[in-house]
C-alpha positions as CSV (number, residue, x, y, z in Angstrom):
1,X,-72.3,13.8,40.4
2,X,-70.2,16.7,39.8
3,X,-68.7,15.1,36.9
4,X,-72.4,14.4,35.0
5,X,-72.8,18.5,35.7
6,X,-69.4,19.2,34.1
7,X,-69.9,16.9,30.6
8,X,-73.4,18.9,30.4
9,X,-73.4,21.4,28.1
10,X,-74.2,24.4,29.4
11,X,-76.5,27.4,27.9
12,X,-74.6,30.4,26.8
13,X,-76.8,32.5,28.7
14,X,-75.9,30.5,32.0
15,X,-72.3,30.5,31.4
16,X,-72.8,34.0,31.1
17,X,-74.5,34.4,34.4
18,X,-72.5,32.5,36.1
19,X,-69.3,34.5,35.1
20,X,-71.3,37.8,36.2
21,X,-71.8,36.5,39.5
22,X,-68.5,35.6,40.2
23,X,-67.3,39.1,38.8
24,X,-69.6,40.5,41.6
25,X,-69.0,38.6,44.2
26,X,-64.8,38.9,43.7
27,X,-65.7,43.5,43.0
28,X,-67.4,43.0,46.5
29,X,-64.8,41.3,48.6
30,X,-62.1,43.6,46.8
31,X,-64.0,46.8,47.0
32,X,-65.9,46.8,50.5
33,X,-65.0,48.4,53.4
34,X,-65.6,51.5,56.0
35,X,-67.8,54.6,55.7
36,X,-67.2,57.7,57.3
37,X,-68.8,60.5,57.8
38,X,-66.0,63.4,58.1
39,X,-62.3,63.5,57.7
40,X,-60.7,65.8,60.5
41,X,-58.0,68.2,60.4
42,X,-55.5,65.2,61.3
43,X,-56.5,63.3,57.7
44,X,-58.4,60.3,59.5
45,X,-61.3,59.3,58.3
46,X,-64.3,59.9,61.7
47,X,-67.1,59.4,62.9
48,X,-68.2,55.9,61.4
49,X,-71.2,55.9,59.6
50,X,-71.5,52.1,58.0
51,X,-69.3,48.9,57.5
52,X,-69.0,46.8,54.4
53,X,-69.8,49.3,51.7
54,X,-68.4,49.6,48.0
55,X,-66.6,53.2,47.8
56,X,-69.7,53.7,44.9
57,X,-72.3,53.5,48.1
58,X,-70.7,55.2,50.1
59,X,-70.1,58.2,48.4
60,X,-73.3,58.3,46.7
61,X,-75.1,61.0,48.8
62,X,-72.6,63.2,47.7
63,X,-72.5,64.7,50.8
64,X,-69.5,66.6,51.5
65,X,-67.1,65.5,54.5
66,X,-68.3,61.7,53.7
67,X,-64.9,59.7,53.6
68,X,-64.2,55.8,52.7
69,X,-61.4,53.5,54.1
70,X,-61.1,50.3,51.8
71,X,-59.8,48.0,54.8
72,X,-62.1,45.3,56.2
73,X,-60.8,45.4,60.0
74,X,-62.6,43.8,63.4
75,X,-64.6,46.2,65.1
76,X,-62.3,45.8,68.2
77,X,-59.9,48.1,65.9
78,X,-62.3,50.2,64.5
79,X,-62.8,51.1,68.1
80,X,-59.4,51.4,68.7
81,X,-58.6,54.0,65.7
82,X,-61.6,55.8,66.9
83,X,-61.0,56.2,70.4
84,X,-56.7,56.3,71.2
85,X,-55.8,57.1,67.1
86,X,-58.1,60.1,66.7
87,X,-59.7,58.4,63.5
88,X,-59.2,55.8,61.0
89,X,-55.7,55.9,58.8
90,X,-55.6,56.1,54.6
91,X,-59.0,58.2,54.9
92,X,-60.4,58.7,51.1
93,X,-62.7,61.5,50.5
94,X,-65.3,60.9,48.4
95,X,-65.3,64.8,47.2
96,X,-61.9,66.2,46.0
97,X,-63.2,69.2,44.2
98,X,-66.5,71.3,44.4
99,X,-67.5,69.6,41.0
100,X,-71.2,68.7,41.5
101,X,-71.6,69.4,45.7
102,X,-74.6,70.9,46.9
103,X,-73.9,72.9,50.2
104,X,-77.6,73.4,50.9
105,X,-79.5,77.0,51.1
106,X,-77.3,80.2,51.9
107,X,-74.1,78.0,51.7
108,X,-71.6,77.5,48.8
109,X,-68.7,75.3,48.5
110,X,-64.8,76.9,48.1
111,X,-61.7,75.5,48.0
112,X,-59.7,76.4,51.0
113,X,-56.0,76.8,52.1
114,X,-55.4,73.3,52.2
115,X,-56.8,72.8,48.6
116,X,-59.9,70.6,49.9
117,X,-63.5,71.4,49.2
118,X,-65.2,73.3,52.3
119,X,-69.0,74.8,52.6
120,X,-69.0,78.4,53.6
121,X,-71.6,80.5,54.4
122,X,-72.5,82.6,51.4
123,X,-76.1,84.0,52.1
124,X,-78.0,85.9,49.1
125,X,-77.6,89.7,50.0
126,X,-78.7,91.0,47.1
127,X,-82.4,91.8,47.4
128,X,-82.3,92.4,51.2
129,X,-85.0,94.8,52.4
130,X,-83.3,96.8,55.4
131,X,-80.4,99.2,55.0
132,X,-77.8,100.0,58.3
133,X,-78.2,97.7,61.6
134,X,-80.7,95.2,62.8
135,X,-81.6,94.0,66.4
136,X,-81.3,90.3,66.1
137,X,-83.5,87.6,68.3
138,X,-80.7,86.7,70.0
139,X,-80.4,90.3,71.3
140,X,-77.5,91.4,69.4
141,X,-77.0,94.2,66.9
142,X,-75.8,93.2,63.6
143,X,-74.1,95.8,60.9
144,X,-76.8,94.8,58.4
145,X,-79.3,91.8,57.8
146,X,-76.7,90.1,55.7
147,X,-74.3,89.8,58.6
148,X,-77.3,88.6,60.7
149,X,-77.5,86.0,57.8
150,X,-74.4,84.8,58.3
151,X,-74.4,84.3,62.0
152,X,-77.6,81.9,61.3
153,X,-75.7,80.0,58.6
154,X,-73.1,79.4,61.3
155,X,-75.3,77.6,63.6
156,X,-78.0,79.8,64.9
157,X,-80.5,78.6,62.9
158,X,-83.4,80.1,64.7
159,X,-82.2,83.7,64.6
160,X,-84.1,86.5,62.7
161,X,-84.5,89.9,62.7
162,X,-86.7,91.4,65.0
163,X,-86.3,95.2,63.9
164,X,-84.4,97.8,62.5
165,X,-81.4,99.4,64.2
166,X,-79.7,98.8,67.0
167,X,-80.7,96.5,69.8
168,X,-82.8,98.9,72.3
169,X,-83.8,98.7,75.8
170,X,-86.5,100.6,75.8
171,X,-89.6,100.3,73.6
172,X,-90.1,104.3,72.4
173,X,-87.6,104.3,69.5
174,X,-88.2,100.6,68.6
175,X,-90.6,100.1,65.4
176,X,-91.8,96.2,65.4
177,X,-93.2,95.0,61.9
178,X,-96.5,93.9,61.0
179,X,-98.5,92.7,63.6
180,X,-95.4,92.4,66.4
181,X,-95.7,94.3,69.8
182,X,-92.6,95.4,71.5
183,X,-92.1,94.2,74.8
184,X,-89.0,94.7,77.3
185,X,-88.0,91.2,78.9
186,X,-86.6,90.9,82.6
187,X,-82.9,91.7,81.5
188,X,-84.3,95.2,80.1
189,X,-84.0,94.0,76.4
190,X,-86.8,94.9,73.9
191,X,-88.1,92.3,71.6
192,X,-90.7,92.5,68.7
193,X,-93.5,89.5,69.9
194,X,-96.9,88.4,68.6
195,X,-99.6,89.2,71.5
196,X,-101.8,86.4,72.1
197,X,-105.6,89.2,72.2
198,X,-107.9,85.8,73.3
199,X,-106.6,82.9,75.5
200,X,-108.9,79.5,75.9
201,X,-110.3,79.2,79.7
202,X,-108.2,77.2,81.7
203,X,-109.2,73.3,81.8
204,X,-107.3,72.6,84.9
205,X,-105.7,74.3,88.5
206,X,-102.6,72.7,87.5
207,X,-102.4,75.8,84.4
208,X,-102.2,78.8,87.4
209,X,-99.1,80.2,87.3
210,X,-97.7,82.7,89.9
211,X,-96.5,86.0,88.6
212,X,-93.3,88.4,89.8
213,X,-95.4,91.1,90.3
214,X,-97.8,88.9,92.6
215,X,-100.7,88.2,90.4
216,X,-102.1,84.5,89.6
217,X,-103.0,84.0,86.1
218,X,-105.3,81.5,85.0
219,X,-102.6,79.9,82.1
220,X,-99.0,80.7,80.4
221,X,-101.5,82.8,77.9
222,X,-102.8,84.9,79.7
223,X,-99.6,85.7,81.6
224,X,-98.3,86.8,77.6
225,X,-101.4,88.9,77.2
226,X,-100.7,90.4,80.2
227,X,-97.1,91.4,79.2
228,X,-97.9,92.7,76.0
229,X,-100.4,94.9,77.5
230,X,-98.1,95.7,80.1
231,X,-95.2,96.3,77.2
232,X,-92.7,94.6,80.0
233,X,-91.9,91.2,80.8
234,X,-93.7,89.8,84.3
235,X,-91.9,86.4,84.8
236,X,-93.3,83.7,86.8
237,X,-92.8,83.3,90.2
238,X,-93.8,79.5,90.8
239,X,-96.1,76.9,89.1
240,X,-99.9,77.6,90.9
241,X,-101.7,80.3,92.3
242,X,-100.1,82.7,94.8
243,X,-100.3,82.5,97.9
244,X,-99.2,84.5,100.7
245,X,-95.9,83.1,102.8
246,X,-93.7,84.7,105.0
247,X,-91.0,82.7,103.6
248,X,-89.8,80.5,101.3
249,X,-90.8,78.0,103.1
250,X,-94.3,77.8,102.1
251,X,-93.6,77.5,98.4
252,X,-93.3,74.3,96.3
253,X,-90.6,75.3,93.9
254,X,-90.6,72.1,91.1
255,X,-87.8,70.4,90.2
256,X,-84.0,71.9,89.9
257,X,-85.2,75.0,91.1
258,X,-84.7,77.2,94.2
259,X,-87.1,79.8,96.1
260,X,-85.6,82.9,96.2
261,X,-87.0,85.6,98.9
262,X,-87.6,89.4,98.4
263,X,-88.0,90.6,101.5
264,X,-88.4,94.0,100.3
265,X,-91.7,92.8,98.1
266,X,-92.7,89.8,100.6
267,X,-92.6,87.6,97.8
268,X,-90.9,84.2,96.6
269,X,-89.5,83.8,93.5
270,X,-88.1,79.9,92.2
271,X,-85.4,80.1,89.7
272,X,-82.6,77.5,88.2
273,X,-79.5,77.6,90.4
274,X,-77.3,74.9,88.2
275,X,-76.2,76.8,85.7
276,X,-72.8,76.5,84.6
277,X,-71.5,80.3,82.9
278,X,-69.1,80.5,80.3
279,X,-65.9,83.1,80.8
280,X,-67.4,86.0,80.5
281,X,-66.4,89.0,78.2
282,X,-65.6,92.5,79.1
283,X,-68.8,93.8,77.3
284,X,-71.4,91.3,79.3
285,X,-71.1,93.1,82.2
286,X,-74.5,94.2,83.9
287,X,-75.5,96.5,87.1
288,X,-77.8,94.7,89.0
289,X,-80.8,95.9,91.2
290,X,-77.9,95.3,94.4
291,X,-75.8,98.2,92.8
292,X,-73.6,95.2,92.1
293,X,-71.7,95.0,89.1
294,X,-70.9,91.3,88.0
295,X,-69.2,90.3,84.9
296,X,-72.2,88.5,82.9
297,X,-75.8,88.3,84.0
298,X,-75.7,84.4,83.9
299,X,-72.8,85.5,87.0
300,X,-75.5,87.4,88.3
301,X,-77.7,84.8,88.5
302,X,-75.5,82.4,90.4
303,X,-74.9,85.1,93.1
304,X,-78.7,85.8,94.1
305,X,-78.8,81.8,94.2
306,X,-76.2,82.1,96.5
307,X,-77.7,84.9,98.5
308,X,-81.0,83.4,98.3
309,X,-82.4,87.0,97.5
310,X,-83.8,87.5,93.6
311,X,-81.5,89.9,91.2
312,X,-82.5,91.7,88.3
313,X,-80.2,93.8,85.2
314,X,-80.5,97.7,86.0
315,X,-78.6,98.4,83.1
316,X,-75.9,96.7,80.9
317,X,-72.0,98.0,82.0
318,X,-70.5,98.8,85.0
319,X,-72.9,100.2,87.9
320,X,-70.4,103.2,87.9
C-alpha cells in the first residue's frame, strides 16, 4: 500500500502542504517550552504562568517582567526550580529595552542600574489643581498632590485627596470640596465624607445597630447621617438594638470579636482582638483616654483587649 501511494504523483500544492506541516510541527518541538511571568533579582525565570508555548506566544502581551525558558522539563522539576532553586535557570526576557512597552496610566518605563527595562511611577503633575500640602485618605499629609500621586502608583490604589493642607484633627480649619462634610473619626482624624440626607426604612430587625454613644439606629445609614450631623464619628457598639446589661455578659458580640466593658459609661462595646501590629514607628505614638501612652494605636488596641475595658486616641504623641 505504501508503495502505490509513493509511485502516485503528487499535486504540487500537496507536496507543498505537506512540507509546511512538517516545517511546523519540527519549529514547535524545537521552539516550545516555559512561560513565566517575572524574572527576580536572582535572574530565574518565576512565577510560571503556562507550559508548552513558542517564545512568539509567550511574549506577545508584551507585558513587561514576562520571561521564557526554552526547556521542556517534567513538572516534578519545574516544582523543584520553583520551590528549593528560587526560579527557573537560563530565564529569557521577552523585553530587553523600553522599545514599544506600555507601563499603564501614571507609570513610564526606564532603564535602571542593572541596564534592564523597569516601570516607575511617573504621574502627570503638570496641570495639578492644588498648590502646598494635601490631607490624603489614608490620613497622611503629603508635600503636594503629585507626591500623593505617587504613593497611589506604588500600591495604594484607592488613595485620594481629601482636602487641602495638612491632615487636621479638628474640623474648623478643614475646607471639604463640593458636596463633602467633614467629619472627625474615633482616632480624632478629620476626613471629607459624602452625608447620606435620606436613608430607606429598615426591612428587617436584623439592620439595628448599637451605637457608642448608646443610641439604636434603625440601619448602617442612618448611623452615617447621624455622624455627619454630629460632625464626629459614633462607632457601633454591637450588631442590634441596645439593650441595657450590667455586663458584658448580656451582649452577643458576632464572630472574632470581644465585648469590652465601660464601667464608667455602663456600656459594652465588641471590638476585633486578633490583630497582629506591625513594629511601630517613633511618630505613631498616641495618648489614649487611660493617660496611657502606647507606641501605635493598633498597640492600643491590643491592650484594652487585654484589659477588657474600651480605649480611645486623646491625641497623637506622647501623653506628656
Amino acid at each position: 500500500m505504501l508503495r502505490m501511494v509513493v509511485k502516485q504523483k503528487m499535486h504540487p500544492g500537496m507536496v507543498l502542504f505537506v512540507v509546511l506541516v512538517c516545517h511546523l510541527l519540527e519549529d514547535s518541538s524545537v521552539h516550545a517550552g516555559n512561560c513565566w511571568l517575572q524574572q527576580g533579582r536572582n535572574g530565574k525565570c518565576q512565577v510560571l504562568y503556562m507550559t508548552k508555548l513558542s517564545k512568539e506566544e509567550c511574549c506577545r502581551s508584551g507585558r513587561l517582567g514576562t520571561s521564557w525558558t526554552e526547556e521542556e522539563v517534567p513538572n516534578s522539576t519545574l516544582f523543584r526550580w520553583m520551590i528549593f532553586n528560587g526560579g527557573a535557570p537560563n530565564c529569557k526576557p521577552c523585553k530587553v529595552t523600553c522599545d514599544n512597552v506600555d507601563c499603564g496610566p501614571g507609570k513610564r518605563c526606564k532603564m535602571n542600574k542593572r541596564n534592564k527595562p523597569r516601570c516607575v511611577c511617573a504621574p502627570d503633575c503638570s496641570n495639578m489643581t492644588l498648590e502646598g500640602s494635601v490631607c490624603g485618605s489614608d490620613g497622611k499629609t503629603y508635600r503636594d498632590e503629585c507626591a500623593l500621586l505617587k504613593a497611589r502608583c506604588k500600591g495604594h490604589l484607592d488613595l485620594e485627596v481629601q482636602y487641602q493642607g495638612k491632615c487636621k484633627r479638628t474640623c474648623r480649619d478643614v475646607l471639604c470640596p463640593g458636596s463633602f462634610t467633614c467629619v472627625v473619626d474615633q482616632a480624632n482624624n478629620a476626613y471629607c465624607v459624602t452625608c447620606n440626607r435620606i436613608c430607606p426604612e429598615p426591612t428587617s430587625h436584623e439592620q439595628y445597630l448599637c451605637g457608642n454613644d448608646g443610641m439604636t439606629y434603625a440601619s448602617a445609614c442612618h448611623l452615617r447621617r447621624a455622624t455627619c450631623l454630629l460632625g464626629r464619628s459614633i462607632g457601633v457598639a454591637y450588631e442590634g438594638k441596645c439593650i441595657k446589661a450590667k455586663s458584658c455578659e448580656g451582649i452577643r458580640c458576632s464572630s472574632g470579636k470581644k465585648c469590652l466593658w465601660d464601667s464608667k459609661l455602663g456600656r459594652g462595646r465588641c471590638v476585633l482582638c486578633d490583630e497582629f501590629c506591625p513594629p511601630s514607628r517613633p511618630d505613631e505614638a498616641v495618648c489614649a483616654s487611660d493617660n496611657t501612652t502606647y507606641p501605635s494605636e493598633c498597640a492600643m488596641k491590643q491592650a484594652a483587649c487585654s484589659l477588657g475595658v474600651p480605649l480611645e486616641v486623646k491625641h497623637s504623641g506622647s501623653c506628656n
